[in-house]
PDB file of C-alpha atoms in Angstrom:
ATOM      1  CA  UNK A  51     121.526 174.919  61.638  1.00  0.00           C
ATOM      2  CA  UNK A  52     117.856 176.007  61.808  1.00  0.00           C
ATOM      3  CA  UNK A  53     115.436 175.424  59.033  1.00  0.00           C
ATOM      4  CA  UNK A  54     116.147 178.056  56.510  1.00  0.00           C
ATOM      5  CA  UNK A  55     114.346 179.048  53.325  1.00  0.00           C
ATOM      6  CA  UNK A  56     116.072 180.581  50.300  1.00  0.00           C
ATOM      7  CA  UNK A  57     113.650 181.539  47.557  1.00  0.00           C
ATOM      8  CA  UNK A  58     114.817 181.376  43.978  1.00  0.00           C
ATOM      9  CA  UNK A  59     112.555 183.256  41.525  1.00  0.00           C
ATOM     10  CA  UNK A  60     112.022 180.393  39.065  1.00  0.00           C
ATOM     11  CA  UNK A  61     113.030 177.326  41.222  1.00  0.00           C
ATOM     12  CA  UNK A  62     110.938 177.552  44.369  1.00  0.00           C
ATOM     13  CA  UNK A  63     112.415 177.344  47.865  1.00  0.00           C
ATOM     14  CA  UNK A  64     115.445 175.590  49.275  1.00  0.00           C
ATOM     15  CA  UNK A  65     115.083 174.267  52.789  1.00  0.00           C
ATOM     16  CA  UNK A  66     117.929 172.924  54.865  1.00  0.00           C
ATOM     17  CA  UNK A  67     117.080 170.535  57.697  1.00  0.00           C
ATOM     18  CA  UNK A  68     119.052 169.559  60.752  1.00  0.00           C
ATOM     19  CA  UNK A  69     117.839 165.976  60.711  1.00  0.00           C
ATOM     20  CA  UNK A  70     115.907 163.328  58.733  1.00  0.00           C
ATOM     21  CA  UNK A  71     113.139 163.626  61.324  1.00  0.00           C
ATOM     22  CA  UNK A  72     112.805 167.374  60.671  1.00  0.00           C
ATOM     23  CA  UNK A  73     112.839 166.766  56.957  1.00  0.00           C
ATOM     24  CA  UNK A  74     110.210 164.039  57.267  1.00  0.00           C
ATOM     25  CA  UNK A  75     107.934 166.320  59.374  1.00  0.00           C
ATOM     26  CA  UNK A  76     108.262 169.151  56.877  1.00  0.00           C
ATOM     27  CA  UNK A  77     107.588 166.854  53.917  1.00  0.00           C
ATOM     28  CA  UNK A  78     104.526 165.430  55.689  1.00  0.00           C
ATOM     29  CA  UNK A  79     103.266 169.036  56.410  1.00  0.00           C
ATOM     30  CA  UNK A  80     103.876 170.027  52.809  1.00  0.00           C
ATOM     31  CA  UNK A  81     102.099 166.901  51.287  1.00  0.00           C
ATOM     32  CA  UNK A  82      99.227 167.208  53.714  1.00  0.00           C
ATOM     33  CA  UNK A  83      98.786 170.877  52.695  1.00  0.00           C
ATOM     34  CA  UNK A  84      98.937 169.968  48.986  1.00  0.00           C
ATOM     35  CA  UNK A  85      96.435 167.208  49.597  1.00  0.00           C
ATOM     36  CA  UNK A  86      93.970 169.477  51.405  1.00  0.00           C
ATOM     37  CA  UNK A  87      94.165 172.221  48.740  1.00  0.00           C
ATOM     38  CA  UNK A  88      93.767 169.754  45.959  1.00  0.00           C
ATOM     39  CA  UNK A  89      90.755 168.063  47.477  1.00  0.00           C
ATOM     40  CA  UNK A  90      89.119 171.487  48.016  1.00  0.00           C
ATOM     41  CA  UNK A  91      89.839 172.580  44.539  1.00  0.00           C
ATOM     42  CA  UNK A  92      89.480 169.356  42.498  1.00  0.00           C
ATOM     43  CA  UNK A  93      87.860 166.822  44.837  1.00  0.00           C
ATOM     44  CA  UNK A  94      90.942 164.489  44.632  1.00  0.00           C
ATOM     45  CA  UNK A  95      94.597 164.410  45.282  1.00  0.00           C
ATOM     46  CA  UNK A  96      97.026 162.711  42.963  1.00  0.00           C
ATOM     47  CA  UNK A  97     100.589 161.951  43.735  1.00  0.00           C
ATOM     48  CA  UNK A  98     103.324 160.089  41.821  1.00  0.00           C
ATOM     49  CA  UNK A  99     105.796 158.275  44.056  1.00  0.00           C
ATOM     50  CA  UNK A 100     109.403 157.338  43.280  1.00  0.00           C
ATOM     51  CA  UNK A 101     111.555 154.838  44.988  1.00  0.00           C
ATOM     52  CA  UNK A 102     114.570 155.349  47.290  1.00  0.00           C
ATOM     53  CA  UNK A 103     114.254 157.116  50.494  1.00  0.00           C
ATOM     54  CA  UNK A 104     111.028 159.068  49.687  1.00  0.00           C
ATOM     55  CA  UNK A 105     108.627 156.500  51.080  1.00  0.00           C
ATOM     56  CA  UNK A 106     110.527 156.254  54.344  1.00  0.00           C
ATOM     57  CA  UNK A 107     110.404 160.075  54.643  1.00  0.00           C
ATOM     58  CA  UNK A 108     106.693 160.029  53.887  1.00  0.00           C
ATOM     59  CA  UNK A 109     106.152 157.588  56.865  1.00  0.00           C
ATOM     60  CA  UNK A 110     105.191 160.529  59.042  1.00  0.00           C
ATOM     61  CA  UNK A 111     101.985 160.627  57.136  1.00  0.00           C
ATOM     62  CA  UNK A 112     100.988 157.371  58.965  1.00  0.00           C
ATOM     63  CA  UNK A 113     101.286 159.098  62.290  1.00  0.00           C
ATOM     64  CA  UNK A 114      99.025 161.615  64.068  1.00  0.00           C
ATOM     65  CA  UNK A 115      97.826 164.161  63.126  1.00  0.00           C
ATOM     66  CA  UNK A 116      98.107 163.254  59.445  1.00  0.00           C
ATOM     67  CA  UNK A 117      96.581 159.728  59.724  1.00  0.00           C
ATOM     68  CA  UNK A 118      93.426 161.387  61.057  1.00  0.00           C
ATOM     69  CA  UNK A 119      93.276 164.622  59.127  1.00  0.00           C
ATOM     70  CA  UNK A 120      94.378 163.636  55.559  1.00  0.00           C
ATOM     71  CA  UNK A 121      91.412 162.616  53.275  1.00  0.00           C
ATOM     72  CA  UNK A 122      92.916 159.335  52.259  1.00  0.00           C
ATOM     73  CA  UNK A 123      89.699 158.384  50.325  1.00  0.00           C
ATOM     74  CA  UNK A 124      90.470 161.092  47.831  1.00  0.00           C
ATOM     75  CA  UNK A 125      94.084 160.125  47.102  1.00  0.00           C
ATOM     76  CA  UNK A 126      95.168 158.631  43.744  1.00  0.00           C
ATOM     77  CA  UNK A 127      98.634 156.993  43.856  1.00  0.00           C
ATOM     78  CA  UNK A 128     100.905 156.579  40.734  1.00  0.00           C
ATOM     79  CA  UNK A 129     104.572 155.913  40.211  1.00  0.00           C
ATOM     80  CA  UNK A 130     107.090 158.175  38.776  1.00  0.00           C
ATOM     81  CA  UNK A 131     109.328 155.178  38.216  1.00  0.00           C
ATOM     82  CA  UNK A 132     109.243 151.442  38.835  1.00  0.00           C
ATOM     83  CA  UNK A 133     111.519 148.540  38.335  1.00  0.00           C
ATOM     84  CA  UNK A 134     110.387 145.775  36.073  1.00  0.00           C
ATOM     85  CA  UNK A 135     110.086 143.174  38.818  1.00  0.00           C
ATOM     86  CA  UNK A 136     107.164 141.472  40.579  1.00  0.00           C
ATOM     87  CA  UNK A 137     105.213 143.754  42.970  1.00  0.00           C
ATOM     88  CA  UNK A 138     106.334 141.569  45.912  1.00  0.00           C
ATOM     89  CA  UNK A 139     109.984 141.629  44.981  1.00  0.00           C
ATOM     90  CA  UNK A 140     112.365 143.455  47.370  1.00  0.00           C
ATOM     91  CA  UNK A 141     113.464 145.826  44.644  1.00  0.00           C
ATOM     92  CA  UNK A 142     109.835 146.892  43.793  1.00  0.00           C
ATOM     93  CA  UNK A 143     109.021 150.546  44.448  1.00  0.00           C
ATOM     94  CA  UNK A 144     105.395 149.337  44.835  1.00  0.00           C
ATOM     95  CA  UNK A 145     106.288 146.976  47.542  1.00  0.00           C
ATOM     96  CA  UNK A 146     108.270 149.710  49.266  1.00  0.00           C
ATOM     97  CA  UNK A 147     105.307 151.991  49.162  1.00  0.00           C
ATOM     98  CA  UNK A 148     102.800 149.418  50.161  1.00  0.00           C
ATOM     99  CA  UNK A 149     104.852 148.188  53.182  1.00  0.00           C
ATOM    100  CA  UNK A 150     105.868 151.664  54.320  1.00  0.00           C
ATOM    101  CA  UNK A 151     102.779 153.744  53.628  1.00  0.00           C
ATOM    102  CA  UNK A 152      99.866 152.292  51.754  1.00  0.00           C
ATOM    103  CA  UNK A 153      99.035 149.461  54.077  1.00  0.00           C
ATOM    104  CA  UNK A 154      99.108 151.837  57.036  1.00  0.00           C
ATOM    105  CA  UNK A 155      96.563 154.402  55.863  1.00  0.00           C
ATOM    106  CA  UNK A 156      92.921 154.028  54.520  1.00  0.00           C
ATOM    107  CA  UNK A 157      93.661 154.604  50.796  1.00  0.00           C
ATOM    108  CA  UNK A 158      91.103 152.965  48.488  1.00  0.00           C
ATOM    109  CA  UNK A 159      92.834 150.018  46.758  1.00  0.00           C
ATOM    110  CA  UNK A 160      91.359 150.981  43.411  1.00  0.00           C
ATOM    111  CA  UNK A 161      92.998 154.418  43.661  1.00  0.00           C
ATOM    112  CA  UNK A 162      96.436 152.860  43.729  1.00  0.00           C
ATOM    113  CA  UNK A 163      97.655 152.571  40.130  1.00  0.00           C
ATOM    114  CA  UNK A 164     100.710 150.522  39.670  1.00  0.00           C
ATOM    115  CA  UNK A 165     102.203 148.686  36.604  1.00  0.00           C
ATOM    116  CA  UNK A 166     101.061 145.239  35.607  1.00  0.00           C
ATOM    117  CA  UNK A 167     103.883 142.999  36.685  1.00  0.00           C
ATOM    118  CA  UNK A 168     102.551 139.977  34.760  1.00  0.00           C
ATOM    119  CA  UNK A 169     103.409 141.351  31.215  1.00  0.00           C
ATOM    120  CA  UNK A 170     106.498 142.547  29.513  1.00  0.00           C
ATOM    121  CA  UNK A 171     107.913 145.931  30.304  1.00  0.00           C
ATOM    122  CA  UNK A 172     106.715 147.385  27.018  1.00  0.00           C
ATOM    123  CA  UNK A 173     103.209 146.056  27.632  1.00  0.00           C
ATOM    124  CA  UNK A 174     103.121 147.274  31.181  1.00  0.00           C
ATOM    125  CA  UNK A 175     104.176 150.773  30.109  1.00  0.00           C
ATOM    126  CA  UNK A 176     101.583 150.901  27.414  1.00  0.00           C
ATOM    127  CA  UNK A 177      98.811 149.704  29.813  1.00  0.00           C
ATOM    128  CA  UNK A 178      99.954 152.175  32.369  1.00  0.00           C
ATOM    129  CA  UNK A 179      99.997 155.078  29.994  1.00  0.00           C
ATOM    130  CA  UNK A 180      96.410 154.031  28.924  1.00  0.00           C
ATOM    131  CA  UNK A 181      95.131 153.973  32.522  1.00  0.00           C
ATOM    132  CA  UNK A 182      96.521 157.434  33.342  1.00  0.00           C
ATOM    133  CA  UNK A 183      95.244 158.870  30.013  1.00  0.00           C
ATOM    134  CA  UNK A 184      91.763 157.423  30.865  1.00  0.00           C
ATOM    135  CA  UNK A 185      91.743 158.945  34.351  1.00  0.00           C
ATOM    136  CA  UNK A 186      92.766 162.298  33.020  1.00  0.00           C
ATOM    137  CA  UNK A 187      90.276 162.029  30.165  1.00  0.00           C
ATOM    138  CA  UNK A 188      87.429 161.175  32.633  1.00  0.00           C
ATOM    139  CA  UNK A 189      88.631 163.992  34.882  1.00  0.00           C
ATOM    140  CA  UNK A 190      89.088 161.577  37.820  1.00  0.00           C
ATOM    141  CA  UNK A 191      92.543 163.061  38.085  1.00  0.00           C
ATOM    142  CA  UNK A 192      93.933 166.261  36.564  1.00  0.00           C
ATOM    143  CA  UNK A 193      97.351 167.367  35.410  1.00  0.00           C
ATOM    144  CA  UNK A 194      98.851 169.986  37.643  1.00  0.00           C
ATOM    145  CA  UNK A 195     101.938 172.216  37.545  1.00  0.00           C
ATOM    146  CA  UNK A 196     103.388 170.834  40.741  1.00  0.00           C
TER     147      UNK A 196
END
């Protein structure tokens, strides 16, 4: 089955891939295009990561040509979800992202915004919300419709 696109008026495009490798390449292309457009328009690219298989699929970004063409210094990384565990715990989405992506590309460490794993879940959520609000308020990152 070839890559096919079905456009739904209000829901975007549905793509079907033959393999995980094809999906990973398509995802890397898509993220690289979004990154380039965002950097041109806003000067930065912000992305919120989730756990599961997403980081593994994003691994293509560590390879050529993306590892040389993506402007990693302009990336700001956030988490869409995170487990309340230490950052070095095997269940941590941060650890998954660090091991599978962040340690392999030149992202500025201060642009990686993860939860504080040294406080309670409530405190961590409150701190994380504050950091994100400050970055939006100071226009370091913006809120998009994507």
